Short mmCIF file of C-alpha atoms and ligand atoms in Angstrom, two decimals:
data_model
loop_
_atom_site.label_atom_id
_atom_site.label_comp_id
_atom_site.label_asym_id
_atom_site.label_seq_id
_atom_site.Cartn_x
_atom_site.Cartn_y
_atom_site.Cartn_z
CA UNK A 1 0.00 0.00 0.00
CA UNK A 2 1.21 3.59 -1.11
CA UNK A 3 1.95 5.69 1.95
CA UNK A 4 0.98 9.06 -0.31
CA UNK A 5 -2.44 7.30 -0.17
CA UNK A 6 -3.94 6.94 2.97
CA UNK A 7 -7.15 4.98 0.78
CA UNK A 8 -4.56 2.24 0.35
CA UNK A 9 -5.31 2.13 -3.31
CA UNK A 10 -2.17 2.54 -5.56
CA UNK A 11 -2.89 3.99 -8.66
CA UNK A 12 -1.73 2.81 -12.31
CA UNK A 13 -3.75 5.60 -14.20
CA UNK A 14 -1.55 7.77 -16.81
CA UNK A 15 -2.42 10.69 -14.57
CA UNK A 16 -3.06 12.08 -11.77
CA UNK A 17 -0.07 9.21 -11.09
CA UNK A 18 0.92 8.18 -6.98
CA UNK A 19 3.53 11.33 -6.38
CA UNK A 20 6.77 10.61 -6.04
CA UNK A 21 8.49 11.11 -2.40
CA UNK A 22 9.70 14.79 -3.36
CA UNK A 23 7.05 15.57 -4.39
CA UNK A 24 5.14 15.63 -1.63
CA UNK A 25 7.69 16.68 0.53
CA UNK A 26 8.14 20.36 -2.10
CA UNK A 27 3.85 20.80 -1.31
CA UNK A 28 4.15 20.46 1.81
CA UNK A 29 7.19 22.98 2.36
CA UNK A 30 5.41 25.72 -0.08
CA UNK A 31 4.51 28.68 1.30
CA UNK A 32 6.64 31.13 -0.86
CA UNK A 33 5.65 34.47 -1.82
CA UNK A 34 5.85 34.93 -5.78
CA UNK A 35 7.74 37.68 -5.67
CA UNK A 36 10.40 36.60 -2.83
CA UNK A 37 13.91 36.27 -4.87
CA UNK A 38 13.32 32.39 -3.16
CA UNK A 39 10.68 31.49 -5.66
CA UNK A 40 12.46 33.06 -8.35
CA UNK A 41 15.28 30.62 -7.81
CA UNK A 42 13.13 28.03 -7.35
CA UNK A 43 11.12 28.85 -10.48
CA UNK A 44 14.53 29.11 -12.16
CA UNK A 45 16.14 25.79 -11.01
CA UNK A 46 12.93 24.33 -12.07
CA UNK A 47 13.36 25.67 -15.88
CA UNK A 48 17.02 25.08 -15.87
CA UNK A 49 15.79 21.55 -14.60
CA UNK A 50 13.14 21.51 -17.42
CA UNK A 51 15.25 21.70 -20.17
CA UNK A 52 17.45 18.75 -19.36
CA UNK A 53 14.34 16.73 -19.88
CA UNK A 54 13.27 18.83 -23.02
CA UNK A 55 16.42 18.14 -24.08
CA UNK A 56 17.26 21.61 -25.20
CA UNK A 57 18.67 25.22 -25.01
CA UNK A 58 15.59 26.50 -25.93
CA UNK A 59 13.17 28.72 -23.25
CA UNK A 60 10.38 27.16 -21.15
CA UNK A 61 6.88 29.14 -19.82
CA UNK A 62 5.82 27.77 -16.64
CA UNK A 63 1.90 27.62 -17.04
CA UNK A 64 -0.72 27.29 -13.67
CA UNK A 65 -3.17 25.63 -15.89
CA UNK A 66 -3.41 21.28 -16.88
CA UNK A 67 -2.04 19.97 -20.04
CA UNK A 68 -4.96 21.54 -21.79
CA UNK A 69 -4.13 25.05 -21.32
CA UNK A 70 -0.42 24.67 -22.82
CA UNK A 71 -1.79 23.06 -25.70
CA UNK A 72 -4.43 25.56 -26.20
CA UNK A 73 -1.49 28.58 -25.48
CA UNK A 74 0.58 27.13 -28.26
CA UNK A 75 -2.13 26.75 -31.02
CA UNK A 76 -3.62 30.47 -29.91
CA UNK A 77 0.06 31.63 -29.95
CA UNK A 78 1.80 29.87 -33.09
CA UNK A 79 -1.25 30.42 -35.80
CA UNK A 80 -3.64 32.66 -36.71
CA UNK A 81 -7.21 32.36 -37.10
CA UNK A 82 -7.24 31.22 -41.03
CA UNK A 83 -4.27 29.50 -41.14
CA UNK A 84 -4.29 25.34 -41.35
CA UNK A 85 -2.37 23.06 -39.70
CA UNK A 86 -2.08 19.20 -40.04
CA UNK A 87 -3.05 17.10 -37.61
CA UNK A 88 -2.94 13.26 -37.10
CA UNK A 89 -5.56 11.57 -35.18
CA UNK A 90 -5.39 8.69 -33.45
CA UNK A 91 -7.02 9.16 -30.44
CA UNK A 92 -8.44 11.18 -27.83
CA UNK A 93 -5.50 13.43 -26.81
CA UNK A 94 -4.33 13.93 -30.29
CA UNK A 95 -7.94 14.65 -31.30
CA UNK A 96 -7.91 17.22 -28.62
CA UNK A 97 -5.25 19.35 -30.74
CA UNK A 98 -8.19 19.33 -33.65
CA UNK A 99 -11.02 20.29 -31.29
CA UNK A 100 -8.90 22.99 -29.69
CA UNK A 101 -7.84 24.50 -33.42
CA UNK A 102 -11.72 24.15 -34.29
CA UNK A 103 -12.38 26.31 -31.23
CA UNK A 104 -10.17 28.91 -32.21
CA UNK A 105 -10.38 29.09 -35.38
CA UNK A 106 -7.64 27.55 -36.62
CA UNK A 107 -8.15 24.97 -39.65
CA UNK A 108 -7.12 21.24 -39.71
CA UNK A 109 -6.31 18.96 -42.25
CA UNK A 110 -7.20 15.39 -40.38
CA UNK A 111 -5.14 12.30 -40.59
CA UNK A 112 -7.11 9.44 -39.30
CA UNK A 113 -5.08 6.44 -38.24
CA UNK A 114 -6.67 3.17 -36.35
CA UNK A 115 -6.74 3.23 -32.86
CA UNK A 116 -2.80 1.86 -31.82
CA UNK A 117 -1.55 3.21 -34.65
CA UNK A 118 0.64 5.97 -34.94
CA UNK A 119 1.43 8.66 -38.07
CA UNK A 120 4.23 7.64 -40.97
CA UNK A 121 6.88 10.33 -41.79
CA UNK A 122 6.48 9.79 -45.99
CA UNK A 123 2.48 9.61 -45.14
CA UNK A 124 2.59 13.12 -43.23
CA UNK A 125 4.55 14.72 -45.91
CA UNK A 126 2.84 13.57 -48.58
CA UNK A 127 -0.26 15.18 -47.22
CA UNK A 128 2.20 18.89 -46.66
CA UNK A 129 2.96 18.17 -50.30
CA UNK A 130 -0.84 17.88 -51.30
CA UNK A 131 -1.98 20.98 -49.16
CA UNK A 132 0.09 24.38 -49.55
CA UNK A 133 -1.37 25.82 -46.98
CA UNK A 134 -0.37 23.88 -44.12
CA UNK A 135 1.79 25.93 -41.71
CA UNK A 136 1.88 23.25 -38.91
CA UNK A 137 2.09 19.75 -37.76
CA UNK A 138 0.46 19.18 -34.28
CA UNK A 139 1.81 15.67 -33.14
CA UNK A 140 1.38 13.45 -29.63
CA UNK A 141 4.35 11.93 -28.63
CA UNK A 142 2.78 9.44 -26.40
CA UNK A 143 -1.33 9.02 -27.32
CA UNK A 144 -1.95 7.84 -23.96
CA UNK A 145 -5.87 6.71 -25.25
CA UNK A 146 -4.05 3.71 -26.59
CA UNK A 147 -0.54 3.54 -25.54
CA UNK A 148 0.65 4.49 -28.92
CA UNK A 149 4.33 5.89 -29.79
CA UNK A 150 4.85 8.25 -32.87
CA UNK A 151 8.13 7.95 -33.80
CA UNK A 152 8.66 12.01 -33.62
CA UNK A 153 12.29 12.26 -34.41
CA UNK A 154 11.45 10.70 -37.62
CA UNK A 155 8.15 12.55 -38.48
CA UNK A 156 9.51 15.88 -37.11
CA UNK A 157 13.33 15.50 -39.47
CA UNK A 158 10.88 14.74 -42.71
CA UNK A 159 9.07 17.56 -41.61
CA UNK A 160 11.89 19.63 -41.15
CA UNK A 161 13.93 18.36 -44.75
CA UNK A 162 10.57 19.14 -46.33
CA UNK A 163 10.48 22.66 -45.29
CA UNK A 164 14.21 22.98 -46.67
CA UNK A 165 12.87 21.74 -49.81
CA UNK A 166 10.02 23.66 -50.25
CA UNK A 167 11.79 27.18 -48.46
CA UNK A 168 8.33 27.22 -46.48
CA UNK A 169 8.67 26.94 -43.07
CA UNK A 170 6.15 24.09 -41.31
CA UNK A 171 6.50 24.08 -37.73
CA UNK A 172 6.50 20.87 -35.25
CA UNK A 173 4.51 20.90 -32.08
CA UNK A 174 4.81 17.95 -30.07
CA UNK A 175 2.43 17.07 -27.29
CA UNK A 176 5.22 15.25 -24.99
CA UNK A 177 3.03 15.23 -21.37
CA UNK A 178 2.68 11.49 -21.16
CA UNK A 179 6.42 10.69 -22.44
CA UNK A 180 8.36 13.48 -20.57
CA UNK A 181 10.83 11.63 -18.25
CA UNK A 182 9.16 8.24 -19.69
CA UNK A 183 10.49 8.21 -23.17
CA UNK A 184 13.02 9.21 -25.26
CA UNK A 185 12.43 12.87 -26.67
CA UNK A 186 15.12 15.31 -28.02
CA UNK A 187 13.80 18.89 -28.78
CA UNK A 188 16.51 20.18 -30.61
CA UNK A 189 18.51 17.39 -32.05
CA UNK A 190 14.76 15.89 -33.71
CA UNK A 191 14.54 19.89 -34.65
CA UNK A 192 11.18 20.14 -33.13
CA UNK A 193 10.06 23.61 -32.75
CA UNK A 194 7.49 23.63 -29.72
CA UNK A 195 6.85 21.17 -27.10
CA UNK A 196 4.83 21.01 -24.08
CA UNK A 197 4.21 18.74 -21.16
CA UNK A 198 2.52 19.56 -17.56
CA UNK A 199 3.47 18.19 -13.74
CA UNK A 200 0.41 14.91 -13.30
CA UNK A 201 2.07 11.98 -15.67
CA UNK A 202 6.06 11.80 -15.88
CA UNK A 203 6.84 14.35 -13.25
CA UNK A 204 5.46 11.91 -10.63
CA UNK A 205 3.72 15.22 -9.39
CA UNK A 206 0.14 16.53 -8.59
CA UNK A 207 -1.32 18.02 -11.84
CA UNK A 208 -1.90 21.60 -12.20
CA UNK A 209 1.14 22.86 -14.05
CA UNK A 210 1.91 22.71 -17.16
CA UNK A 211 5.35 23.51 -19.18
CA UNK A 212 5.61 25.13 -22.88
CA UNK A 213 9.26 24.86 -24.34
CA UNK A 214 9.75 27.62 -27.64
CA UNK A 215 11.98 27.01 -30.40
CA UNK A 216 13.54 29.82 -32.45
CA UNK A 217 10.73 29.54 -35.69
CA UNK A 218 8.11 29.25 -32.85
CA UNK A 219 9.23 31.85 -30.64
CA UNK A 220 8.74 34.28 -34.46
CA UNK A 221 5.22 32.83 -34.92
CA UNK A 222 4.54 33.64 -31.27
CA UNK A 223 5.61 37.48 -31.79
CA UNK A 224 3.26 37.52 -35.40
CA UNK A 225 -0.02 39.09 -35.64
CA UNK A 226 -2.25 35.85 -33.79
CA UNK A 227 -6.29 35.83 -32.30
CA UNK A 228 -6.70 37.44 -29.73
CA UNK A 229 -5.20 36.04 -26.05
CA UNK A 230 -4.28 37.21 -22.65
CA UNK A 231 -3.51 34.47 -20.07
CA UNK A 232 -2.35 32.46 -22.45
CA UNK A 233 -0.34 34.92 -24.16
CA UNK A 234 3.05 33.48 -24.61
CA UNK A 235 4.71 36.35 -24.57
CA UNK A 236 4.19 37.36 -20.89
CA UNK A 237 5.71 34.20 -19.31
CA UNK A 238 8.58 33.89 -21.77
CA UNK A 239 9.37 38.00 -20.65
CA UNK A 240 12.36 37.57 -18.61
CA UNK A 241 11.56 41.05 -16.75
CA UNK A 242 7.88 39.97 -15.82
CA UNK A 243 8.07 36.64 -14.69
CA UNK A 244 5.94 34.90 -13.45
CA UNK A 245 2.89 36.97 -14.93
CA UNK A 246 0.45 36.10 -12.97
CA UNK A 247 0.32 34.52 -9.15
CA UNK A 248 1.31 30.70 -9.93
CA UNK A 249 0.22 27.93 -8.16
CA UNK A 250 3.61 28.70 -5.69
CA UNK A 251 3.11 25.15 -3.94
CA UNK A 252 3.27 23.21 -7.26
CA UNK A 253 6.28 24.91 -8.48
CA UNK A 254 8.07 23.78 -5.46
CA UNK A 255 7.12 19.91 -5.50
CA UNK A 256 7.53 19.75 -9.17
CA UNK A 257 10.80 20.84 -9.08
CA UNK A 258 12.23 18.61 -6.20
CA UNK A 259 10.52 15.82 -7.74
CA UNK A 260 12.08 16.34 -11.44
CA UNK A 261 15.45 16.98 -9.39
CA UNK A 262 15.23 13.60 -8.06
CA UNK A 263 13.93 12.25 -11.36
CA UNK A 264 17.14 13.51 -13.09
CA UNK A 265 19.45 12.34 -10.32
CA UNK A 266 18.51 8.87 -10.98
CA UNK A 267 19.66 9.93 -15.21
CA UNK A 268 17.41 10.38 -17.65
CA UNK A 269 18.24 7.33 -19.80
CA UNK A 270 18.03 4.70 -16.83
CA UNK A 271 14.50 6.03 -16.31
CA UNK A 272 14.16 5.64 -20.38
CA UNK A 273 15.12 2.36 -20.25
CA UNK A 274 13.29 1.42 -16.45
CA UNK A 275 10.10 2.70 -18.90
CA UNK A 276 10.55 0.24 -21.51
CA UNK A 277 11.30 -2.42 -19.28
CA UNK A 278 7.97 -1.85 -17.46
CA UNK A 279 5.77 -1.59 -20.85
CA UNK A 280 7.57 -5.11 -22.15
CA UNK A 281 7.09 -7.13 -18.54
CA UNK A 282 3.17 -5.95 -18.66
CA UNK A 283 3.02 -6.63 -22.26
CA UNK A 284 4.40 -10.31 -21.66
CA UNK A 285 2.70 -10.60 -18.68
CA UNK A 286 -1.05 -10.05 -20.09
CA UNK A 287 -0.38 -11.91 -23.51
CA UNK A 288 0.64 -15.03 -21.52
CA UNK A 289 -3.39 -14.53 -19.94
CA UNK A 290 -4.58 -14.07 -23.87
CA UNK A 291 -4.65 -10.22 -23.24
CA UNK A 292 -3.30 -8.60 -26.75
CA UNK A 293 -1.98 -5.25 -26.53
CA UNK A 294 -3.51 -2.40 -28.86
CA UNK A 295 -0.51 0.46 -29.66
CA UNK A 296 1.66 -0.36 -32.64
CA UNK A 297 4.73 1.18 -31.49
CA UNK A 298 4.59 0.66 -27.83
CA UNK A 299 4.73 4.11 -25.43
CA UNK A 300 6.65 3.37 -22.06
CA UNK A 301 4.58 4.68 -19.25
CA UNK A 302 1.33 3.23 -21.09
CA UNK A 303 -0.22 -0.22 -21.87
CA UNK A 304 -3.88 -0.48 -23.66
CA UNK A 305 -4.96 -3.88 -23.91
CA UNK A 306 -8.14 -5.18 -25.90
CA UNK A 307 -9.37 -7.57 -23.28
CA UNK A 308 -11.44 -9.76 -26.13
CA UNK A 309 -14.46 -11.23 -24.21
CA UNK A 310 -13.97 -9.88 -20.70
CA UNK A 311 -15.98 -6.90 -19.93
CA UNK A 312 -12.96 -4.54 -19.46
CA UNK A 313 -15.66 -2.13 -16.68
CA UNK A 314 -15.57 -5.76 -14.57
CA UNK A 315 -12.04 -6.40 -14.61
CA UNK A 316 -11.24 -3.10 -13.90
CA UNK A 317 -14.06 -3.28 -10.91
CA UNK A 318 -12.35 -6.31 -9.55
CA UNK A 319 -8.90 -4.75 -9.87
CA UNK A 320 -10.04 -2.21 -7.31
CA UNK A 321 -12.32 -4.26 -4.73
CA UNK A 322 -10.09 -7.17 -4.42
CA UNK A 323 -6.88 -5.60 -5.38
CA UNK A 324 -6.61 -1.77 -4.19
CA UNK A 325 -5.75 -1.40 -7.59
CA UNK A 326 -7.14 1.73 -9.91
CA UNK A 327 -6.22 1.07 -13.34
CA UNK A 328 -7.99 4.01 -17.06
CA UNK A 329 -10.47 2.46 -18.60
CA UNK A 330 -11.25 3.34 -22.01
CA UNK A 331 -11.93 6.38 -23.43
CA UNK A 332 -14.30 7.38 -25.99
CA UNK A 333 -15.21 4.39 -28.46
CA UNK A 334 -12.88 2.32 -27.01
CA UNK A 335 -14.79 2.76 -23.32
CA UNK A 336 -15.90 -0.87 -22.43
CA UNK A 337 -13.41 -2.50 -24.54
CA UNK A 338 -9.98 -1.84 -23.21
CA UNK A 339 -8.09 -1.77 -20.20
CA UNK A 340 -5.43 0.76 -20.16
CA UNK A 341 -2.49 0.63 -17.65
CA UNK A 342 0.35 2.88 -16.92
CA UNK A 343 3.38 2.47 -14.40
CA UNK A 344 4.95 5.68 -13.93
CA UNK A 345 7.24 5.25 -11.09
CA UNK A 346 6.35 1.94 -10.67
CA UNK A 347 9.37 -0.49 -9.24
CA UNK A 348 9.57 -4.00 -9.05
CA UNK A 349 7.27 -5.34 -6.41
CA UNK A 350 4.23 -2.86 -7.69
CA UNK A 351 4.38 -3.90 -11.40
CA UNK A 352 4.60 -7.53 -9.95
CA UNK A 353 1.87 -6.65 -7.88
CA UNK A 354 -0.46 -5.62 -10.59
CA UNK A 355 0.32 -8.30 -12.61
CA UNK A 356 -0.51 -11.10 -10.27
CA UNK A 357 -3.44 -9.32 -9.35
CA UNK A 358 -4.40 -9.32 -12.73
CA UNK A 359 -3.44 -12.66 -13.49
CA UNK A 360 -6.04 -13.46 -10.24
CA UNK A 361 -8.85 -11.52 -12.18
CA UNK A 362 -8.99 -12.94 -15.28
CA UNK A 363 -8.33 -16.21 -13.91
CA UNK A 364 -11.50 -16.16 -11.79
CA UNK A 365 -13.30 -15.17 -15.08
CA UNK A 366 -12.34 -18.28 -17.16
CA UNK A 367 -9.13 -17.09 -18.61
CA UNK A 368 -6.35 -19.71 -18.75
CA UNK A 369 -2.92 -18.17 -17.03
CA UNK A 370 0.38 -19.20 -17.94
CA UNK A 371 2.25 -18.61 -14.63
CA UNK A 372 5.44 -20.83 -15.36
CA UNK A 373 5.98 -18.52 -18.15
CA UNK A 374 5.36 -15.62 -16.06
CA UNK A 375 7.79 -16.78 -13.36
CA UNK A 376 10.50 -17.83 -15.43
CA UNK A 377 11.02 -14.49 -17.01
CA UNK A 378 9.43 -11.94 -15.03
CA UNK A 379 12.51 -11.21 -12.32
CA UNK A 380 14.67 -10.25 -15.42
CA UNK A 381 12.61 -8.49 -17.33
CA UNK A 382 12.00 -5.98 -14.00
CA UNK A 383 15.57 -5.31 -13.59
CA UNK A 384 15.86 -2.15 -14.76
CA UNK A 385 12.49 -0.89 -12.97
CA UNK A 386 14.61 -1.12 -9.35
CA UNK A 387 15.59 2.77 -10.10
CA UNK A 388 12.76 3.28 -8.60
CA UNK A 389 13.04 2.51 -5.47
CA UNK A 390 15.21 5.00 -4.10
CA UNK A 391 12.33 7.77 -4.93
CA UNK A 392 10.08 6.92 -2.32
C1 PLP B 401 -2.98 14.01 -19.78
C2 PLP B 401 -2.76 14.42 -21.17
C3 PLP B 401 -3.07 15.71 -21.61
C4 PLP B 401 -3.57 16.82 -20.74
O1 PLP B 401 -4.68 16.59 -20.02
P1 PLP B 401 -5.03 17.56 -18.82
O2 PLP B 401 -6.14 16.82 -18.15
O3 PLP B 401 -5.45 18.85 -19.37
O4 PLP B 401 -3.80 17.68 -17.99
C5 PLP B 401 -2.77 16.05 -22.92
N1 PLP B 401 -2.21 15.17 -23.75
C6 PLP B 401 -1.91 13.92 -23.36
C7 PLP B 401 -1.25 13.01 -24.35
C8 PLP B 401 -2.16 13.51 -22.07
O5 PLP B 401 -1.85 12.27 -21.69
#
């Protein structure tokens, strides 16, 4: 049982996500004035911190507002009311970037993919090549509806050589708040030109922040004649004489930056790889009970599974009544049908826990288990999730 919950119930849900150690320990210290030069270095260490994980040079706004409001800030902030971006859709997050461009105006080109899948580089640039217009491509790193990976370093390079080609400029935008400090992202080296994220998923942190990192060609767009904006306006928070703008949520700040700290200290590419070690053992766990896993190009802090003739509302039930377990259900018209699971900060003896109690569940419904298959390679596959352990 997680000691940050006093219900006893430990939570593999891709957000809000059990809070790491730090975490808790930065809200509960709080208590800083905005304007004391203490929160400024705190606010500062927690940029400086930031970009590490962006992988970059480039500046980061610090947002009080969920994941929503930094995607809404960049589409309200990069393009114009008019202009058309492109937009792959597989899911309900990266359908959020369409919805939030319909609301403001903004026009999409849709590319549907199935439900798992996950956009091709020669597929998005064949549809820049068929529409002139397109001034954007609005990507999600990790679709955390279905666990799915875009490969963005490719998508966002082909992007990039095709703007050479062309000498018209097509920015990147990459929705990275369910693969920050999960999986591999590089802002500058894949030449992305804005990417957000926010404190509830990676960050191990309680939600209510939420981060906006501006490239050079973004950071132009941003200072261009856009709709009309005010809390969002981008230009405010990236102001180095007027930040923070507005009073931010001062208690946030603090946990989310001794919890990335401690994130960080643990390096970046062990908690990479302790990520795809967890997605693989719950993969090869839940295919050895006939559980098939939906995402194409698997996402590390995120497993989807299609659950076939279980009733995925009464496994997930079970999960929690029997198990103290709280695993996402699904979303949209995948609700009823899949069983999503995520493992963000998960170590050994939680993933194992989750697994046998799963294993339990769909045993008692008529599922045939595999458990020598299970125990043979389980141990091993886990190795790399111990990392965690010294976070809590
Ligand atoms: C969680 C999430 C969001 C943001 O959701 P909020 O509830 O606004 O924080 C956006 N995109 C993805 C991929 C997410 O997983």
């Amino acid at each position: 049982v997680d000691s940050e919950n006093p219900k006893g119930l430990s939570l593999f849900t891709p957000g809000p996500v059990d809070l790491s150690g730090p975490a808790g320990a930065g809200l509960l210290e709080g208590g800083l004035h905005h304007r004391s030069r203490d929160f400024e270095r705190t606010l500062e260490h927690l940029e400086r911190d930031l970009k590490v994980v962006f992988v970059t040079a480039n500046p980061i706004a610090t947002i009080t507002s969920s994941g929503t409001g930094a995607m809404e800030a960049v589409v309200g902030n990069l393009f114009a009311p008019g202009e058309r971006v492109l937009v792959p859709v597989s899911g309900k997050f990266s359908g959020r970037w369409a919805e939030i461009c319909d609301a403001l105006g903004i026009g999409v080109r849709r590319m549907d993919l199935t439900p798992g899948g996950s956009p091709r580089p020669e597929d998005v640039v064949d549809l820049l090549r068929e529409e002139d217009s397109l001034v954007g491509v609005l990507l999600t790193h990790c679709e955390t509806s279905t666990g799915a990976l875009t490969d963005v370093e490719a998508v966002s390079l082909a992007v990039r050589d095709f703007s050479l080609g062309r000498g018209r400029r097509v920015v990147t935008c990459v929705d990275c708040i369910t693969s920050l400090c999960i999986d591999e992202f590089r802002m500058d080296d894949w030449c992305v030109d804005c990417a957000i994220g926010a404190s509830q998923k990676g960050f191990l942190s309680p939600p209510g922040l939420s981060f906006v990192c501006v490239g050079r060609e973004a950071a132009d767009r941003i200072g261009g004649k856009r709709g009309p904006r005010y809390y969002f306006d981008l230009r405010k928070y990236l102001d180095p004489s007027r930040r923070p703008p507005f009073t931010p949520a001062v208690h946030l700040v603090g946990a989310v930056e001794r919890s990335i700290a401690s994130i960080l200290g643990l390096g970046l590419p062990a908690v990479w790889r302790a990520y795809k070690a967890s997605a693989a053992a719950v993969r090869f766990a839940a295919e050895g009970m006939g559980i098939l896993p939906l995402a194409e190009r698997q996402a590390g802090g995120i497993v989807a599974f299609r659950l076939g003739n279980l009733d995925a509302g009464e496994v997930a039930g079970a999960l929690r009544s029997k198990h103290g377990i709280i695993v996402a259900e699904g979303q949209g018209e995948l609700r009823g049908r899949i069983l999503r699971v995520a493992t963000m900060g998960k170590g050994r003896a939680e993933i194992r826990r989750l697994i046998e109690a799963l294993a339990s569940v769909v045993g008692e419904m008529g599922r045939r288990v595999d458990r020598d298959r299970l125990d043979a390679r389980l141990d091993r596959m886990l190795e790399d999730c111990a990392i965690w352990e010294s976070l809590r």
